mmCIF file with all atom_site columns, C-alpha atoms in Angstrom:
data_model
loop_
_atom_site.group_PDB
_atom_site.id
_atom_site.type_symbol
_atom_site.label_atom_id
_atom_site.label_alt_id
_atom_site.label_comp_id
_atom_site.label_asym_id
_atom_site.label_entity_id
_atom_site.label_seq_id
_atom_site.pdbx_PDB_ins_code
_atom_site.Cartn_x
_atom_site.Cartn_y
_atom_site.Cartn_z
_atom_site.occupancy
_atom_site.B_iso_or_equiv
_atom_site.pdbx_formal_charge
_atom_site.auth_seq_id
_atom_site.auth_comp_id
_atom_site.auth_asym_id
_atom_site.auth_atom_id
_atom_site.pdbx_PDB_model_num
ATOM 1   C CA . MET A 1 1   ? 5.561   20.594  0.135   1.00 80.00 ? 162 MET A CA 1
ATOM 2   C CA . GLU A 1 2   ? 4.259   17.000  0.246   1.00 92.00 ? 163 GLU A CA 1
ATOM 3   C CA . LYS A 1 3   ? 4.611   16.418  -3.575  1.00 95.00 ? 164 LYS A CA 1
ATOM 4   C CA . GLU A 1 4   ? 8.485   17.086  -2.795  1.00 97.00 ? 165 GLU A CA 1
ATOM 5   C CA . LEU A 1 5   ? 8.356   14.619  0.058   1.00 97.00 ? 166 LEU A CA 1
ATOM 6   C CA . MET A 1 6   ? 6.414   11.934  -1.796  1.00 97.00 ? 167 MET A CA 1
ATOM 7   C CA . VAL A 1 7   ? 8.939   12.038  -4.750  1.00 97.00 ? 168 VAL A CA 1
ATOM 8   C CA . SER A 1 8   ? 11.890  11.329  -1.974  1.00 97.00 ? 169 SER A CA 1
ATOM 9   C CA . ILE A 1 9   ? 9.700   8.235   -0.607  1.00 98.00 ? 170 ILE A CA 1
ATOM 10  C CA . ILE A 1 10  ? 8.949   6.886   -3.802  1.00 97.00 ? 171 ILE A CA 1
ATOM 11  C CA . LYS A 1 11  ? 12.659  7.146   -4.978  1.00 97.00 ? 172 LYS A CA 1
ATOM 12  C CA . GLY A 1 12  ? 13.867  5.574   -1.386  1.00 97.00 ? 173 GLY A CA 1
ATOM 13  C CA . ILE A 1 13  ? 11.300  2.660   -2.213  1.00 97.00 ? 174 ILE A CA 1
ATOM 14  C CA . ASN A 1 14  ? 12.834  2.417   -5.628  1.00 96.00 ? 175 ASN A CA 1
ATOM 15  C CA . SER A 1 15  ? 16.217  1.689   -4.267  1.00 96.00 ? 176 SER A CA 1
ATOM 16  C CA . LYS A 1 16  ? 15.277  -0.982  -2.323  1.00 96.00 ? 177 LYS A CA 1
ATOM 17  C CA . GLY A 1 17  ? 14.094  -2.772  -5.089  1.00 96.00 ? 178 GLY A CA 1
ATOM 18  C CA . TRP A 1 18  ? 10.280  -2.421  -4.066  1.00 96.00 ? 179 TRP A CA 1
ATOM 19  C CA . SER A 1 19  ? 9.417   -0.962  -7.499  1.00 96.00 ? 180 SER A CA 1
ATOM 20  C CA . PRO A 1 20  ? 10.743  -2.697  -10.562 1.00 94.00 ? 181 PRO A CA 1
ATOM 21  C CA . ALA A 1 21  ? 10.121  -2.002  -14.010 1.00 92.00 ? 182 ALA A CA 1
ATOM 22  C CA . THR A 1 22  ? 6.915   0.970   -14.034 1.00 89.00 ? 183 THR A CA 1
ATOM 23  C CA . SER A 1 23  ? 4.898   -1.001  -11.257 1.00 93.00 ? 184 SER A CA 1
ATOM 24  C CA . THR A 1 24  ? 3.696   0.179   -7.964  1.00 96.00 ? 185 THR A CA 1
ATOM 25  C CA . ASN A 1 25  ? 1.383   3.503   -7.257  1.00 97.00 ? 186 ASN A CA 1
ATOM 26  C CA . TYR A 1 26  ? 1.170   5.726   -4.167  1.00 98.00 ? 187 TYR A CA 1
ATOM 27  C CA . SER A 1 27  ? -1.154  8.617   -3.687  1.00 97.00 ? 188 SER A CA 1
ATOM 28  C CA . PHE A 1 28  ? -1.849  11.064  -0.897  1.00 97.00 ? 189 PHE A CA 1
ATOM 29  C CA . ARG A 1 29  ? -4.194  13.769  -0.122  1.00 94.00 ? 190 ARG A CA 1
ATOM 30  C CA . THR A 1 30  ? -4.399  17.150  2.376   1.00 86.00 ? 191 THR A CA 1
ATOM 31  C CA . ALA A 1 31  ? -6.591  17.882  4.955   1.00 70.00 ? 192 ALA A CA 1
ATOM 32  C CA . ASP A 1 32  ? -8.517  20.535  2.640   1.00 59.00 ? 193 ASP A CA 1
ATOM 33  C CA . GLU A 1 33  ? -9.243  18.325  -0.453  1.00 61.00 ? 194 GLU A CA 1
ATOM 34  C CA . ASN A 1 34  ? -11.825 15.611  0.950   1.00 72.00 ? 195 ASN A CA 1
ATOM 35  C CA . GLN A 1 35  ? -12.980 15.429  -2.241  1.00 88.00 ? 196 GLN A CA 1
ATOM 36  C CA . THR A 1 36  ? -9.988  14.671  -4.514  1.00 94.00 ? 197 THR A CA 1
ATOM 37  C CA . PHE A 1 37  ? -6.271  13.249  -4.226  1.00 95.00 ? 198 PHE A CA 1
ATOM 38  C CA . THR A 1 38  ? -3.128  13.213  -5.528  1.00 96.00 ? 199 THR A CA 1
ATOM 39  C CA . ILE A 1 39  ? -1.987  10.067  -7.246  1.00 97.00 ? 200 ILE A CA 1
ATOM 40  C CA . SER A 1 40  ? 1.076   8.518   -9.701  1.00 97.00 ? 201 SER A CA 1
ATOM 41  C CA . LYS A 1 41  ? 0.572   8.706   -13.223 1.00 95.00 ? 202 LYS A CA 1
ATOM 42  C CA . SER A 1 42  ? 0.476   5.169   -14.847 1.00 93.00 ? 203 SER A CA 1
ATOM 43  C CA . GLY A 1 43  ? 3.759   3.806   -16.587 1.00 91.00 ? 204 GLY A CA 1
ATOM 44  C CA . LYS A 1 44  ? 5.890   5.811   -14.659 1.00 93.00 ? 205 LYS A CA 1
ATOM 45  C CA . ASP A 1 45  ? 9.861   4.643   -14.107 1.00 93.00 ? 206 ASP A CA 1
ATOM 46  C CA . LYS A 1 46  ? 9.798   5.462   -10.208 1.00 95.00 ? 207 LYS A CA 1
ATOM 47  C CA . GLN A 1 47  ? 13.746  5.859   -10.148 1.00 95.00 ? 208 GLN A CA 1
ATOM 48  C CA . ASN A 1 48  ? 13.511  8.824   -12.218 1.00 95.00 ? 209 ASN A CA 1
ATOM 49  C CA . PHE A 1 49  ? 9.621   9.947   -10.821 1.00 96.00 ? 210 PHE A CA 1
ATOM 50  C CA . THR A 1 50  ? 9.123   13.652  -10.589 1.00 96.00 ? 211 THR A CA 1
ATOM 51  C CA . ILE A 1 51  ? 6.641   15.829  -9.100  1.00 96.00 ? 212 ILE A CA 1
ATOM 52  C CA . GLU A 1 52  ? 5.206   16.248  -12.751 1.00 96.00 ? 213 GLU A CA 1
ATOM 53  C CA . ASP A 1 53  ? 4.246   12.214  -12.399 1.00 96.00 ? 214 ASP A CA 1
ATOM 54  C CA . PHE A 1 54  ? 1.591   13.119  -10.018 1.00 96.00 ? 215 PHE A CA 1
ATOM 55  C CA . MET A 1 55  ? -1.977  13.754  -11.145 1.00 96.00 ? 216 MET A CA 1
ATOM 56  C CA . GLU A 1 56  ? -5.568  14.787  -9.194  1.00 95.00 ? 217 GLU A CA 1
ATOM 57  C CA . VAL A 1 57  ? -8.222  12.598  -9.514  1.00 96.00 ? 218 VAL A CA 1
ATOM 58  C CA . GLY A 1 58  ? -11.814 12.370  -7.581  1.00 95.00 ? 219 GLY A CA 1
ATOM 59  C CA . LEU A 1 59  ? -12.428 10.060  -4.762  1.00 94.00 ? 220 LEU A CA 1
ATOM 60  C CA . ASN A 1 60  ? -14.364 8.235   -7.687  1.00 94.00 ? 221 ASN A CA 1
ATOM 61  C CA . GLY A 1 61  ? -11.386 7.927   -9.359  1.00 94.00 ? 222 GLY A CA 1
ATOM 62  C CA . GLU A 1 62  ? -12.014 10.478  -12.095 1.00 95.00 ? 223 GLU A CA 1
ATOM 63  C CA . PRO A 1 63  ? -9.304  12.589  -13.456 1.00 96.00 ? 224 PRO A CA 1
ATOM 64  C CA . THR A 1 64  ? -9.883  16.221  -12.591 1.00 94.00 ? 225 THR A CA 1
ATOM 65  C CA . THR A 1 65  ? -10.349 18.729  -15.665 1.00 91.00 ? 226 THR A CA 1
ATOM 66  C CA . GLU A 1 66  ? -6.654  19.800  -15.269 1.00 93.00 ? 227 GLU A CA 1
ATOM 67  C CA . PHE A 1 67  ? -5.710  15.765  -15.958 1.00 94.00 ? 228 PHE A CA 1
ATOM 68  C CA . GLU A 1 68  ? -8.403  14.625  -17.990 1.00 90.00 ? 229 GLU A CA 1
ATOM 69  C CA . ASN A 1 69  ? -6.035  13.708  -21.270 1.00 91.00 ? 230 ASN A CA 1
ATOM 70  C CA . GLU A 1 70  ? -4.140  11.734  -18.286 1.00 92.00 ? 231 GLU A CA 1
ATOM 71  C CA . LYS A 1 71  ? -3.767  8.317   -17.197 1.00 90.00 ? 232 LYS A CA 1
ATOM 72  C CA . SER A 1 72  ? -3.819  7.332   -13.288 1.00 91.00 ? 233 SER A CA 1
ATOM 73  C CA . SER A 1 73  ? -2.808  4.020   -12.051 1.00 89.00 ? 234 SER A CA 1
ATOM 74  C CA . ALA A 1 74  ? -4.727  0.850   -13.262 1.00 89.00 ? 235 ALA A CA 1
ATOM 75  C CA . GLU A 1 75  ? -5.407  0.452   -9.045  1.00 95.00 ? 236 GLU A CA 1
ATOM 76  C CA . THR A 1 76  ? -6.904  3.832   -8.560  1.00 97.00 ? 237 THR A CA 1
ATOM 77  C CA . LEU A 1 77  ? -9.901  2.668   -7.451  1.00 97.00 ? 238 LEU A CA 1
ATOM 78  C CA . ILE A 1 78  ? -8.119  0.273   -4.542  1.00 98.00 ? 239 ILE A CA 1
ATOM 79  C CA . HIS A 1 79  ? -6.766  4.079   -3.474  1.00 98.00 ? 240 HIS A CA 1
ATOM 80  C CA . CYS A 1 80  ? -10.403 5.282   -4.009  1.00 97.00 ? 241 CYS A CA 1
ATOM 81  C CA . PHE A 1 81  ? -11.840 2.123   -1.389  1.00 98.00 ? 242 PHE A CA 1
ATOM 82  C CA . ILE A 1 82  ? -9.401  2.971   1.236   1.00 98.00 ? 243 ILE A CA 1
ATOM 83  C CA . TYR A 1 83  ? -10.086 6.633   1.536   1.00 96.00 ? 244 TYR A CA 1
ATOM 84  C CA . LYS A 1 84  ? -13.848 6.073   1.680   1.00 95.00 ? 245 LYS A CA 1
ATOM 85  C CA . LYS A 1 85  ? -13.167 3.415   4.129   1.00 96.00 ? 246 LYS A CA 1
ATOM 86  C CA . PHE A 1 86  ? -11.224 5.050   6.098   1.00 96.00 ? 247 PHE A CA 1
ATOM 87  C CA . PRO A 1 87  ? -11.586 8.833   5.813   1.00 93.00 ? 248 PRO A CA 1
ATOM 88  C CA . SER A 1 88  ? -8.565  9.688   8.136   1.00 94.00 ? 249 SER A CA 1
ATOM 89  C CA . THR A 1 89  ? -6.380  8.286   5.562   1.00 96.00 ? 250 THR A CA 1
ATOM 90  C CA . LYS A 1 90  ? -3.733  10.866  4.468   1.00 96.00 ? 251 LYS A CA 1
ATOM 91  C CA . CYS A 1 91  ? -0.938  8.568   2.015   1.00 98.00 ? 252 CYS A CA 1
ATOM 92  C CA . ILE A 1 92  ? -1.008  5.152   0.306   1.00 98.00 ? 253 ILE A CA 1
ATOM 93  C CA . LEU A 1 93  ? 1.395   3.228   -0.789  1.00 98.00 ? 254 LEU A CA 1
ATOM 94  C CA . HIS A 1 94  ? 1.939   0.295   -3.293  1.00 98.00 ? 255 HIS A CA 1
ATOM 95  C CA . THR A 1 95  ? 4.713   -2.028  -3.143  1.00 97.00 ? 256 THR A CA 1
ATOM 96  C CA . HIS A 1 96  ? 6.042   -5.015  -5.377  1.00 97.00 ? 257 HIS A CA 1
ATOM 97  C CA . SER A 1 97  ? 8.274   -6.091  -3.369  1.00 97.00 ? 258 SER A CA 1
ATOM 98  C CA . LEU A 1 98  ? 9.915   -10.197 -3.733  1.00 96.00 ? 259 LEU A CA 1
ATOM 99  C CA . PRO A 1 99  ? 8.982   -10.921 -0.157  1.00 96.00 ? 260 PRO A CA 1
ATOM 100 C CA . SER A 1 100 ? 5.270   -9.463  -0.225  1.00 96.00 ? 261 SER A CA 1
ATOM 101 C CA . ASN A 1 101 ? 5.287   -11.531 -3.590  1.00 96.00 ? 262 ASN A CA 1
ATOM 102 C CA . ILE A 1 102 ? 6.602   -14.976 -2.240  1.00 94.00 ? 263 ILE A CA 1
ATOM 103 C CA . LEU A 1 103 ? 5.773   -15.486 1.349   1.00 94.00 ? 264 LEU A CA 1
ATOM 104 C CA . PRO A 1 104 ? 1.873   -15.881 0.446   1.00 92.00 ? 265 PRO A CA 1
ATOM 105 C CA . VAL A 1 105 ? 2.820   -18.064 -1.969  1.00 93.00 ? 266 VAL A CA 1
ATOM 106 C CA . ILE A 1 106 ? 4.896   -20.013 0.638   1.00 90.00 ? 267 ILE A CA 1
ATOM 107 C CA . ARG A 1 107 ? 1.725   -19.770 2.895   1.00 83.00 ? 268 ARG A CA 1
ATOM 108 C CA . SER A 1 108 ? -0.731  -20.236 -0.315  1.00 75.00 ? 269 SER A CA 1
ATOM 109 C CA . ASN A 1 109 ? -3.503  -21.490 1.791   1.00 72.00 ? 270 ASN A CA 1
ATOM 110 C CA . TYR A 1 110 ? -3.503  -18.792 4.026   1.00 78.00 ? 271 TYR A CA 1
ATOM 111 C CA . LYS A 1 111 ? -5.975  -15.936 3.997   1.00 92.00 ? 272 LYS A CA 1
ATOM 112 C CA . GLN A 1 112 ? -4.066  -13.826 6.416   1.00 94.00 ? 273 GLN A CA 1
ATOM 113 C CA . ILE A 1 113 ? -0.233  -13.982 7.439   1.00 95.00 ? 274 ILE A CA 1
ATOM 114 C CA . VAL A 1 114 ? 0.327   -13.921 11.417  1.00 95.00 ? 275 VAL A CA 1
ATOM 115 C CA . PHE A 1 115 ? 3.408   -12.386 12.544  1.00 96.00 ? 276 PHE A CA 1
ATOM 116 C CA . GLU A 1 116 ? 4.164   -12.927 16.335  1.00 96.00 ? 277 GLU A CA 1
ATOM 117 C CA . GLY A 1 117 ? 6.507   -11.559 19.038  1.00 96.00 ? 278 GLY A CA 1
ATOM 118 C CA . TYR A 1 118 ? 8.288   -9.131  16.699  1.00 97.00 ? 279 TYR A CA 1
ATOM 119 C CA . GLU A 1 119 ? 9.708   -5.879  18.434  1.00 97.00 ? 280 GLU A CA 1
ATOM 120 C CA . ILE A 1 120 ? 9.203   -4.045  15.253  1.00 97.00 ? 281 ILE A CA 1
ATOM 121 C CA . ILE A 1 121 ? 5.296   -4.953  15.578  1.00 98.00 ? 282 ILE A CA 1
ATOM 122 C CA . LYS A 1 122 ? 5.049   -1.476  17.079  1.00 97.00 ? 283 LYS A CA 1
ATOM 123 C CA . GLY A 1 123 ? 5.804   0.113   14.258  1.00 98.00 ? 284 GLY A CA 1
ATOM 124 C CA . ILE A 1 124 ? 1.996   0.011   13.401  1.00 98.00 ? 285 ILE A CA 1
ATOM 125 C CA . LYS A 1 125 ? -0.350  2.042   15.248  1.00 97.00 ? 286 LYS A CA 1
ATOM 126 C CA . GLY A 1 126 ? -2.170  0.924   18.085  1.00 95.00 ? 287 GLY A CA 1
ATOM 127 C CA . GLN A 1 127 ? 0.331   -1.746  18.757  1.00 95.00 ? 288 GLN A CA 1
ATOM 128 C CA . ASN A 1 128 ? 1.893   -1.573  21.869  1.00 93.00 ? 289 ASN A CA 1
ATOM 129 C CA . SER A 1 129 ? 3.938   -4.306  22.438  1.00 94.00 ? 290 SER A CA 1
ATOM 130 C CA . HIS A 1 130 ? 5.726   -7.632  20.709  1.00 94.00 ? 291 HIS A CA 1
ATOM 131 C CA . ASN A 1 131 ? 3.944   -9.371  23.004  1.00 92.00 ? 292 ASN A CA 1
ATOM 132 C CA . THR A 1 132 ? 1.344   -10.040 20.183  1.00 93.00 ? 293 THR A CA 1
ATOM 133 C CA . ALA A 1 133 ? 0.362   -11.792 17.040  1.00 94.00 ? 294 ALA A CA 1
ATOM 134 C CA . ILE A 1 134 ? -0.479  -9.359  14.290  1.00 96.00 ? 295 ILE A CA 1
ATOM 135 C CA . HIS A 1 135 ? -2.247  -10.433 11.215  1.00 96.00 ? 296 HIS A CA 1
ATOM 136 C CA . LEU A 1 136 ? -2.040  -8.897  7.510   1.00 97.00 ? 297 LEU A CA 1
ATOM 137 C CA . PRO A 1 137 ? -4.867  -10.577 5.117   1.00 97.00 ? 298 PRO A CA 1
ATOM 138 C CA . VAL A 1 138 ? -3.945  -11.645 1.625   1.00 97.00 ? 299 VAL A CA 1
ATOM 139 C CA . PHE A 1 139 ? -6.079  -11.339 -0.933  1.00 97.00 ? 300 PHE A CA 1
ATOM 140 C CA . ASP A 1 140 ? -6.477  -12.906 -4.616  1.00 96.00 ? 301 ASP A CA 1
ATOM 141 C CA . ASN A 1 141 ? -5.220  -11.135 -7.304  1.00 96.00 ? 302 ASN A CA 1
ATOM 142 C CA . THR A 1 142 ? -7.682  -10.039 -9.990  1.00 96.00 ? 303 THR A CA 1
ATOM 143 C CA . GLN A 1 143 ? -7.535  -7.255  -12.953 1.00 94.00 ? 304 GLN A CA 1
ATOM 144 C CA . ASP A 1 144 ? -10.943 -6.452  -12.044 1.00 96.00 ? 305 ASP A CA 1
ATOM 145 C CA . MET A 1 145 ? -10.785 -3.446  -9.766  1.00 96.00 ? 306 MET A CA 1
ATOM 146 C CA . PRO A 1 146 ? -14.315 -3.203  -8.869  1.00 96.00 ? 307 PRO A CA 1
ATOM 147 C CA . GLU A 1 147 ? -14.148 -6.670  -8.158  1.00 97.00 ? 308 GLU A CA 1
ATOM 148 C CA . LEU A 1 148 ? -11.465 -6.443  -5.760  1.00 97.00 ? 309 LEU A CA 1
ATOM 149 C CA . CYS A 1 149 ? -12.969 -4.067  -4.027  1.00 97.00 ? 310 CYS A CA 1
ATOM 150 C CA . GLY A 1 150 ? -15.704 -5.750  -3.292  1.00 97.00 ? 311 GLY A CA 1
ATOM 151 C CA . ASN A 1 151 ? -13.596 -8.677  -2.031  1.00 97.00 ? 312 ASN A CA 1
ATOM 152 C CA . LEU A 1 152 ? -11.813 -5.737  0.188   1.00 98.00 ? 313 LEU A CA 1
ATOM 153 C CA . ASN A 1 153 ? -15.360 -4.078  1.162   1.00 98.00 ? 314 ASN A CA 1
ATOM 154 C CA . GLU A 1 154 ? -16.445 -8.256  2.078   1.00 98.00 ? 315 GLU A CA 1
ATOM 155 C CA . ARG A 1 155 ? -13.642 -8.532  4.676   1.00 97.00 ? 316 ARG A CA 1
ATOM 156 C CA . LEU A 1 156 ? -13.508 -4.743  5.534   1.00 98.00 ? 317 LEU A CA 1
ATOM 157 C CA . THR A 1 157 ? -13.059 -5.847  9.356   1.00 97.00 ? 318 THR A CA 1
ATOM 158 C CA . GLU A 1 158 ? -10.126 -7.470  8.614   1.00 97.00 ? 319 GLU A CA 1
ATOM 159 C CA . LEU A 1 159 ? -8.145  -4.197  7.234   1.00 98.00 ? 320 LEU A CA 1
ATOM 160 C CA . THR A 1 160 ? -7.643  -3.197  10.771  1.00 95.00 ? 321 THR A CA 1
ATOM 161 C CA . ASN A 1 161 ? -3.623  -2.593  10.629  1.00 97.00 ? 322 ASN A CA 1
ATOM 162 C CA . PHE A 1 162 ? -3.381  -0.386  7.738   1.00 98.00 ? 323 PHE A CA 1
ATOM 163 C CA . GLY A 1 163 ? -2.011  -2.754  5.234   1.00 98.00 ? 324 GLY A CA 1
ATOM 164 C CA . PHE A 1 164 ? -3.200  -6.446  2.878   1.00 98.00 ? 325 PHE A CA 1
ATOM 165 C CA . LEU A 1 165 ? -1.564  -8.212  0.391   1.00 98.00 ? 326 LEU A CA 1
ATOM 166 C CA . ILE A 1 166 ? -2.710  -9.088  -2.866  1.00 97.00 ? 327 ILE A CA 1
ATOM 167 C CA . PHE A 1 167 ? -1.456  -12.615 -3.904  1.00 96.00 ? 328 PHE A CA 1
ATOM 168 C CA . LYS A 1 168 ? 1.637   -12.780 -6.308  1.00 96.00 ? 329 LYS A CA 1
ATOM 169 C CA . HIS A 1 169 ? 1.308   -8.975  -6.383  1.00 96.00 ? 330 HIS A CA 1
ATOM 170 C CA . GLY A 1 170 ? 2.320   -6.796  -3.687  1.00 97.00 ? 331 GLY A CA 1
ATOM 171 C CA . ILE A 1 171 ? 1.364   -4.978  -0.662  1.00 98.00 ? 332 ILE A CA 1
ATOM 172 C CA . TYR A 1 172 ? -0.994  -1.619  0.152   1.00 98.00 ? 333 TYR A CA 1
ATOM 173 C CA . ALA A 1 173 ? 0.033   0.087   3.371   1.00 98.00 ? 334 ALA A CA 1
ATOM 174 C CA . TRP A 1 174 ? -1.282  3.662   4.453   1.00 98.00 ? 335 TRP A CA 1
ATOM 175 C CA . GLY A 1 175 ? -1.377  5.882   7.336   1.00 98.00 ? 336 GLY A CA 1
ATOM 176 C CA . ASP A 1 176 ? -3.075  9.085   8.534   1.00 96.00 ? 337 ASP A CA 1
ATOM 177 C CA . THR A 1 177 ? 0.094   11.070  7.664   1.00 96.00 ? 338 THR A CA 1
ATOM 178 C CA . ILE A 1 178 ? 2.713   10.318  4.806   1.00 97.00 ? 339 ILE A CA 1
ATOM 179 C CA . PHE A 1 179 ? 5.402   9.185   7.411   1.00 98.00 ? 340 PHE A CA 1
ATOM 180 C CA . GLU A 1 180 ? 2.723   7.360   9.056   1.00 98.00 ? 341 GLU A CA 1
ATOM 181 C CA . ALA A 1 181 ? 1.946   5.529   5.800   1.00 98.00 ? 342 ALA A CA 1
ATOM 182 C CA . LYS A 1 182 ? 6.159   5.336   5.114   1.00 98.00 ? 343 LYS A CA 1
ATOM 183 C CA . ARG A 1 183 ? 5.938   3.558   8.557   1.00 98.00 ? 344 ARG A CA 1
ATOM 184 C CA . HIS A 1 184 ? 3.416   1.321   8.575   1.00 98.00 ? 345 HIS A CA 1
ATOM 185 C CA . LEU A 1 185 ? 4.796   -0.033  4.897   1.00 98.00 ? 346 LEU A CA 1
ATOM 186 C CA . GLU A 1 186 ? 8.448   -0.429  6.385   1.00 98.00 ? 347 GLU A CA 1
ATOM 187 C CA . THR A 1 187 ? 6.947   -2.394  9.419   1.00 98.00 ? 348 THR A CA 1
ATOM 188 C CA . TRP A 1 188 ? 5.353   -4.933  6.623   1.00 98.00 ? 349 TRP A CA 1
ATOM 189 C CA . GLU A 1 189 ? 8.045   -5.145  4.562   1.00 98.00 ? 350 GLU A CA 1
ATOM 190 C CA . PHE A 1 190 ? 10.556  -5.937  7.372   1.00 98.00 ? 351 PHE A CA 1
ATOM 191 C CA . LEU A 1 191 ? 7.910   -8.774  8.962   1.00 98.00 ? 352 LEU A CA 1
ATOM 192 C CA . LEU A 1 192 ? 7.706   -10.257 5.352   1.00 97.00 ? 353 LEU A CA 1
ATOM 193 C CA . GLU A 1 193 ? 11.010  -10.320 4.866   1.00 97.00 ? 354 GLU A CA 1
ATOM 194 C CA . ALA A 1 194 ? 12.002  -12.015 8.536   1.00 96.00 ? 355 ALA A CA 1
ATOM 195 C CA . GLU A 1 195 ? 9.136   -14.662 7.794   1.00 95.00 ? 356 GLU A CA 1
ATOM 196 C CA . LEU A 1 196 ? 10.292  -15.592 4.161   1.00 95.00 ? 357 LEU A CA 1
ATOM 197 C CA . THR A 1 197 ? 14.055  -15.505 5.491   1.00 94.00 ? 358 THR A CA 1
ATOM 198 C CA . ILE A 1 198 ? 13.022  -18.115 8.053   1.00 91.00 ? 359 ILE A CA 1
ATOM 199 C CA . SER A 1 199 ? 10.663  -19.970 5.579   1.00 85.00 ? 360 SER A CA 1
ATOM 200 C CA . LYS A 1 200 ? 13.643  -20.642 3.086   1.00 77.00 ? 361 LYS A CA 1
ATOM 201 C CA . LYS A 1 201 ? 16.116  -22.138 6.329   1.00 74.00 ? 362 LYS A CA 1
ATOM 202 C CA . GLN A 1 202 ? 13.093  -24.792 7.304   1.00 66.00 ? 363 GLN A CA 1
#
């Protein structure tokens, strides 16, 4: 059931233009799979994504025996990091939308982007009012996944709002259920697009 639900969400994300080419990656795990999780295979077109495009990996990123000849996303170690540091996490979604790429460029001197006063802020777990400021950390892009995970670990205390940006790359969002991860992603994407629209008009 989880695979079918995730396929539906992935295709929905693609329909919004958030997963161009074969970019982006997605994973989930069930309550009784503490040492493994399911992740999208590398290089799959998300418009035509199927349950056959998933594979199982361990929490260190190694494929399980059934999938030892398959290749998972190049960013699998980021998923491993999130699952290890936030054990209640059950789903991680990573998109490459235009707002998540462009807004950090416009605000390139910032290590985080602050959103304030938006009603939709309440879409992030733990946020109960629009009358607040919420922070989305920004990290430098690198193809060296251990280095990137090290950078995430150095700023672990900033990863309290179920998301972060990678500069000129995209956003990671997660949640304690698949639907919560989807809600968090949609909330962040809305906030990014809203701020980008305002920046264009200034």
